[in-house]
One Martini backbone bead per residue (centre of mass of N, CA, C, O) as a GRO file, in nm:
protein
  255
    1MET     BB    1   7.612  12.424   7.953
    2TYR     BB    2   7.711  12.173   7.713
    3VAL     BB    3   7.700  11.817   7.656
    4GLN     BB    4   7.833  11.602   7.421
    5ARG     BB    5   7.747  11.252   7.385
    6ASN     BB    6   7.694  11.256   7.071
    7GLY     BB    7   7.900  11.275   6.845
    8VAL     BB    8   7.976  11.569   6.657
    9ALA     BB    9   8.060  11.865   6.572
   10MET     BB   10   7.963  12.077   6.349
   11GLY     BB   11   8.260  12.146   6.160
   12ALA     BB   12   8.463  11.972   6.261
   13PRO     BB   13   8.766  11.854   6.158
   14LEU     BB   14   8.710  11.544   6.271
   15ALA     BB   15   8.432  11.450   6.168
   16PRO     BB   16   8.494  11.288   5.903
   17VAL     BB   17   8.687  11.084   6.032
   18ILE     BB   18   8.497  10.967   6.248
   19ALA     BB   19   8.273  10.883   6.053
   20ASP     BB   20   8.450  10.685   5.889
   21ILE     BB   21   8.524  10.500   6.123
   22PHE     BB   22   8.238  10.416   6.198
   23MET     BB   23   8.154  10.304   5.916
   24SER     BB   24   8.377  10.093   5.902
   25HIS     BB   25   8.283   9.936   6.149
   26LEU     BB   26   8.006   9.866   6.040
   27GLU     BB   27   8.098   9.707   5.790
   28ILE     BB   28   8.271   9.491   5.930
   29THR     BB   29   8.037   9.383   6.115
   30LEU     BB   30   7.784   9.356   5.879
   31MET     BB   31   7.858   9.238   5.594
   32ASP     BB   32   7.792   8.937   5.620
   33LYS     BB   33   7.488   8.977   5.673
   34LEU     BB   34   7.424   9.141   5.418
   35LYS     BB   35   7.504   8.919   5.216
   36GLU     BB   36   7.295   8.709   5.315
   37LEU     BB   37   7.048   8.913   5.229
   38GLY     BB   38   7.168   9.037   4.922
   39VAL     BB   39   7.430   9.189   4.907
   40CYS     BB   40   7.654   9.275   4.642
   41GLU     BB   41   7.696   9.595   4.664
   42TRP     BB   42   7.920   9.848   4.834
   43TYR     BB   43   7.900  10.206   4.830
   44ARG     BB   44   8.093  10.476   4.985
   45TYR     BB   45   8.028  10.824   5.108
   46VAL     BB   46   8.071  10.837   5.415
   47ASP     BB   47   7.706  10.819   5.464
   48ASP     BB   48   7.677  10.729   5.164
   49THR     BB   49   7.504  10.476   4.971
   50PHE     BB   50   7.562  10.225   4.712
   51VAL     BB   51   7.331   9.958   4.641
   52LEU     BB   52   7.337   9.612   4.556
   53ILE     BB   53   7.063   9.385   4.502
   54ASN     BB   54   6.861   9.145   4.511
   55LYS     BB   55   6.538   9.111   4.389
   56ASP     BB   56   6.450   8.922   4.661
   57THR     BB   57   6.512   9.139   4.861
   58ASN     BB   58   6.465   9.263   5.187
   59ILE     BB   59   6.497   9.583   5.286
   60ASP     BB   60   6.398   9.577   5.584
   61ASP     BB   61   6.617   9.384   5.686
   62ILE     BB   62   6.857   9.569   5.632
   63LEU     BB   63   6.755   9.814   5.795
   64SER     BB   64   6.743   9.673   6.070
   65ILE     BB   65   7.044   9.613   6.104
   66LEU     BB   66   7.149   9.904   6.078
   67ASN     BB   67   6.959  10.042   6.307
   68ASN     BB   68   7.071   9.832   6.542
   69PHE     BB   69   7.371   9.917   6.585
   70HIS     BB   70   7.263  10.215   6.671
   71SER     BB   71   7.069  10.449   6.834
   72SER     BB   72   7.180  10.704   6.640
   73ILE     BB   73   7.103  10.536   6.391
   74LYS     BB   74   6.951  10.640   6.062
   75PHE     BB   75   6.827  10.473   5.801
   76THR     BB   76   6.769  10.531   5.460
   77TYR     BB   77   6.581  10.500   5.142
   78LYS     BB   78   6.630  10.460   4.778
   79ILE     BB   79   6.478  10.369   4.489
   80GLU     BB   80   6.437  10.295   4.185
   81GLU     BB   81   6.319  10.488   3.892
   82ASN     BB   82   6.300  10.402   3.585
   83ASP     BB   83   6.604  10.299   3.600
   84LYS     BB   84   6.672  10.524   3.832
   85LEU     BB   85   6.958  10.671   4.024
   86GLU     BB   86   7.075  10.881   4.277
   87PHE     BB   87   7.426  11.006   4.338
   88PHE     BB   88   7.429  11.292   4.394
   89ASP     BB   89   7.547  11.410   4.071
   90VAL     BB   90   7.455  11.112   3.991
   91GLN     BB   91   7.305  10.924   3.728
   92VAL     BB   92   7.179  10.603   3.733
   93ILE     BB   93   7.145  10.376   3.453
   94ARG     BB   94   6.947  10.118   3.337
   95SER     BB   95   7.041   9.930   3.062
   96THR     BB   96   6.851   9.716   2.861
   97ILE     BB   97   7.015   9.712   2.597
   98ASN     BB   98   7.330   9.691   2.718
   99GLN     BB   99   7.351   9.567   3.001
  100CYS     BB  100   7.399   9.839   3.184
  101PHE     BB  101   7.558  10.113   3.323
  102GLU     BB  102   7.470  10.457   3.333
  103THR     BB  103   7.598  10.801   3.324
  104THR     BB  104   7.497  11.121   3.464
  105ILE     BB  105   7.368  11.418   3.529
  106TYR     BB  106   7.249  11.557   3.841
  107ARG     BB  107   6.958  11.756   3.921
  108LYS     BB  108   6.775  11.916   4.115
  109PRO     BB  109   6.459  12.050   4.121
  110THR     BB  110   6.583  12.326   4.259
  111PHE     BB  111   6.726  12.396   4.014
  112THR     BB  112   6.780  12.720   3.838
  113GLY     BB  113   7.054  12.810   3.668
  114LEU     BB  114   7.221  13.000   3.840
  115LEU     BB  115   7.465  13.237   3.749
  116THR     BB  116   7.709  13.419   3.659
  117ASN     BB  117   7.665  13.675   3.483
  118TRP     BB  118   7.787  13.801   3.194
  119ASN     BB  119   7.731  14.113   3.305
  120SER     BB  120   7.915  14.087   3.521
  121TYR     BB  121   8.159  14.244   3.743
  122VAL     BB  122   8.391  14.026   3.630
  123PRO     BB  123   8.621  13.831   3.548
  124ILE     BB  124   8.660  13.617   3.279
  125GLN     BB  125   8.776  13.374   3.437
  126TYR     BB  126   8.518  13.310   3.594
  127LYS     BB  127   8.343  13.237   3.344
  128LYS     BB  128   8.519  13.013   3.238
  129ALA     BB  129   8.510  12.831   3.494
  130ILE     BB  130   8.210  12.768   3.492
  131ILE     BB  131   8.200  12.616   3.221
  132ALA     BB  132   8.443  12.423   3.261
  133SER     BB  133   8.329  12.267   3.507
  134MET     BB  134   8.083  12.147   3.357
  135VAL     BB  135   8.242  12.003   3.135
  136ASN     BB  136   8.424  11.826   3.314
  137ARG     BB  137   8.194  11.678   3.452
  138ALA     BB  138   8.076  11.551   3.197
  139LEU     BB  139   8.335  11.394   3.108
  140ASN     BB  140   8.348  11.222   3.386
  141ILE     BB  141   8.035  11.105   3.390
  142CYS     BB  142   7.961  11.057   3.112
  143SER     BB  143   7.929  10.733   2.938
  144THR     BB  144   7.811  10.864   2.675
  145TYR     BB  145   7.770  11.045   2.390
  146LYS     BB  146   7.474  11.111   2.428
  147LEU     BB  147   7.489  11.217   2.720
  148LEU     BB  148   7.701  11.431   2.656
  149ASN     BB  149   7.535  11.588   2.447
  150ASP     BB  150   7.301  11.654   2.637
  151GLU     BB  151   7.477  11.816   2.840
  152PHE     BB  152   7.573  12.032   2.645
  153HIS     BB  153   7.289  12.144   2.598
  154GLU     BB  154   7.244  12.221   2.895
  155ILE     BB  155   7.478  12.420   2.915
  156ARG     BB  156   7.373  12.610   2.698
  157SER     BB  157   7.107  12.678   2.839
  158ILE     BB  158   7.228  12.794   3.098
  159GLY     BB  159   7.401  13.009   2.962
  160SER     BB  160   7.170  13.154   2.813
  161LEU     BB  161   7.015  13.233   3.075
  162ASN     BB  162   7.304  13.408   3.146
  163ASN     BB  163   7.412  13.550   2.867
  164TYR     BB  164   7.587  13.357   2.715
  165PRO     BB  165   7.771  13.308   2.458
  166MET     BB  166   7.778  13.051   2.238
  167SER     BB  167   8.075  13.078   2.145
  168PHE     BB  168   8.198  13.060   2.428
  169ILE     BB  169   8.096  12.777   2.500
  170ASP     BB  170   8.201  12.620   2.248
  171THR     BB  171   8.500  12.679   2.293
  172ILE     BB  172   8.527  12.532   2.566
  173ILE     BB  173   8.427  12.259   2.473
  174GLY     BB  174   8.648  12.217   2.259
  175ILE     BB  175   8.894  12.232   2.447
  176LYS     BB  176   8.810  12.009   2.654
  177LEU     BB  177   8.771  11.783   2.447
  178SER     BB  178   9.060  11.781   2.342
  179GLN     BB  179   9.199  11.725   2.613
  180TYR     BB  180   9.052  11.457   2.668
  181ARG     BB  181   9.147  11.302   2.420
  182ASN     BB  182   9.451  11.324   2.479
  183LYS     BB  183   9.436  11.177   2.749
  184ILE     BB  184   9.305  10.898   2.657
  185ASN     BB  185   9.534  10.869   2.423
  186ASP     BB  186   9.814  10.944   2.537
  187GLN     BB  187   9.925  11.219   2.438
  188PRO     BB  188  10.189  11.396   2.384
  189ILE     BB  189  10.331  11.700   2.480
  190ILE     BB  190  10.462  11.939   2.274
  191GLU     BB  191  10.738  12.132   2.332
  192ASN     BB  192  10.859  12.426   2.297
  193ASN     BB  193  11.101  12.651   2.357
  194LYS     BB  194  10.924  12.852   2.514
  195GLN     BB  195  10.810  12.652   2.723
  196THR     BB  196  11.085  12.566   2.838
  197MET     BB  197  11.168  12.849   2.933
  198ASP     BB  198  10.922  12.898   3.122
  199ASN     BB  199  10.994  12.660   3.322
  200ASN     BB  200  11.269  12.823   3.418
  201LYS     BB  201  11.105  13.021   3.558
  202LYS     BB  202  10.998  13.244   3.790
  203LEU     BB  203  10.726  13.242   3.987
  204MET     BB  204  10.468  13.508   3.979
  205TYR     BB  205  10.223  13.668   4.177
  206ILE     BB  206   9.958  13.906   4.084
  207GLU     BB  207   9.753  14.148   4.222
  208ILE     BB  208   9.467  14.297   4.060
  209PRO     BB  209   9.243  14.511   3.982
  210PHE     BB  210   8.912  14.520   3.867
  211VAL     BB  211   8.870  14.728   3.547
  212ASN     BB  212   8.811  14.575   3.317
  213SER     BB  213   8.995  14.674   3.045
  214LEU     BB  214   9.225  14.795   3.225
  215THR     BB  215   9.344  14.529   3.325
  216LEU     BB  216   9.464  14.430   3.057
  217GLY     BB  217   9.650  14.673   3.012
  218LEU     BB  218   9.816  14.635   3.272
  219LYS     BB  219   9.922  14.352   3.213
  220ASN     BB  220  10.074  14.419   2.949
  221LYS     BB  221  10.269  14.630   3.072
  222ILE     BB  222  10.402  14.450   3.284
  223LYS     BB  223  10.504  14.234   3.088
  224HIS     BB  224  10.674  14.419   2.912
  225LEU     BB  225  10.860  14.512   3.143
  226THR     BB  226  10.962  14.228   3.245
  227ASN     BB  227  11.085  14.129   2.974
  228LYS     BB  228  11.315  14.350   2.994
  229THR     BB  229  11.410  14.336   3.312
  230ARG     BB  230  11.272  14.021   3.386
  231PRO     BB  231  11.314  13.730   3.213
  232ASP     BB  232  11.303  13.525   3.477
  233LEU     BB  233  10.996  13.586   3.481
  234ASP     BB  234  10.664  13.449   3.566
  235ILE     BB  235  10.374  13.615   3.519
  236GLN     BB  236  10.082  13.594   3.733
  237PHE     BB  237   9.747  13.681   3.713
  238PHE     BB  238   9.497  13.820   3.948
  239ALA     BB  239   9.175  13.928   3.977
  240LYS     BB  240   9.008  14.157   4.183
  241PRO     BB  241   8.718  14.207   4.284
  242PRO     BB  242   8.498  14.409   4.374
  243PRO     BB  243   8.323  14.521   4.611
  244SER     BB  244   8.043  14.503   4.752
  245ILE     BB  245   7.783  14.695   4.845
  246GLN     BB  246   7.766  14.585   5.139
  247ALA     BB  247   8.055  14.689   5.230
  248PHE     BB  248   7.937  15.004   5.256
  249PHE     BB  249   7.756  14.876   5.486
  250GLN     BB  250   7.619  14.868   5.793
  251THR     BB  251   7.482  14.569   5.960
  252LYS     BB  252   7.591  14.629   6.249
  253LYS     BB  253   7.571  14.710   6.566
  254SER     BB  254   7.733  14.916   6.769
  255ASN     BB  255   7.836  14.943   7.111
   0.00000   0.00000   0.00000
């Protein structure tokens, strides 16, 4: 038997909440001292912080105060290099031309660009979601059109590496870009009569096995049948990928 005397068990449901409470207590207790030492801005996500300090501030003094708060706490730091600093998947760039901060996507050096390959035996919705998620992230993080354009080129390169057709990638970029423009321009979405009728239907989800093109044929037949017999239903399908090869082999010895 072991008794945990400090911290919380990794993966415990309460761990993030307790960590946030502890860090909030640290901030409330030390923030006045930190500001006196030259901390201008302090942004935190769980236990990672993004801090702006005066250029003449001694970082070791700040680190000493933080690390002396509790014996189990050990802060480390990373400073900007070439006017760039990473915070999770965001790269913050100090723009000397525009005198502001710019943001773009950051990928670790260990990133290989490996995605679900275009030729993988999975539903097309999975492949659409992969590209769409990267495009949405770029639209939310990239702060200038140039950085956004550079990231779109990177997405195309990553997709090409995984055999995705360029037309497929460009179509998703176009759709997401159009949706984003409508959102920031606050343009109302005009619904036609069919969309209004669909909103009044009862939503039903159906899981069907993924068998390549046969899945699409099955979906169309079920929809055609329900439109005739149950026009009050709005059927939404999701295809279940086939089990992996590993599932057919026993990996653990039975007692």
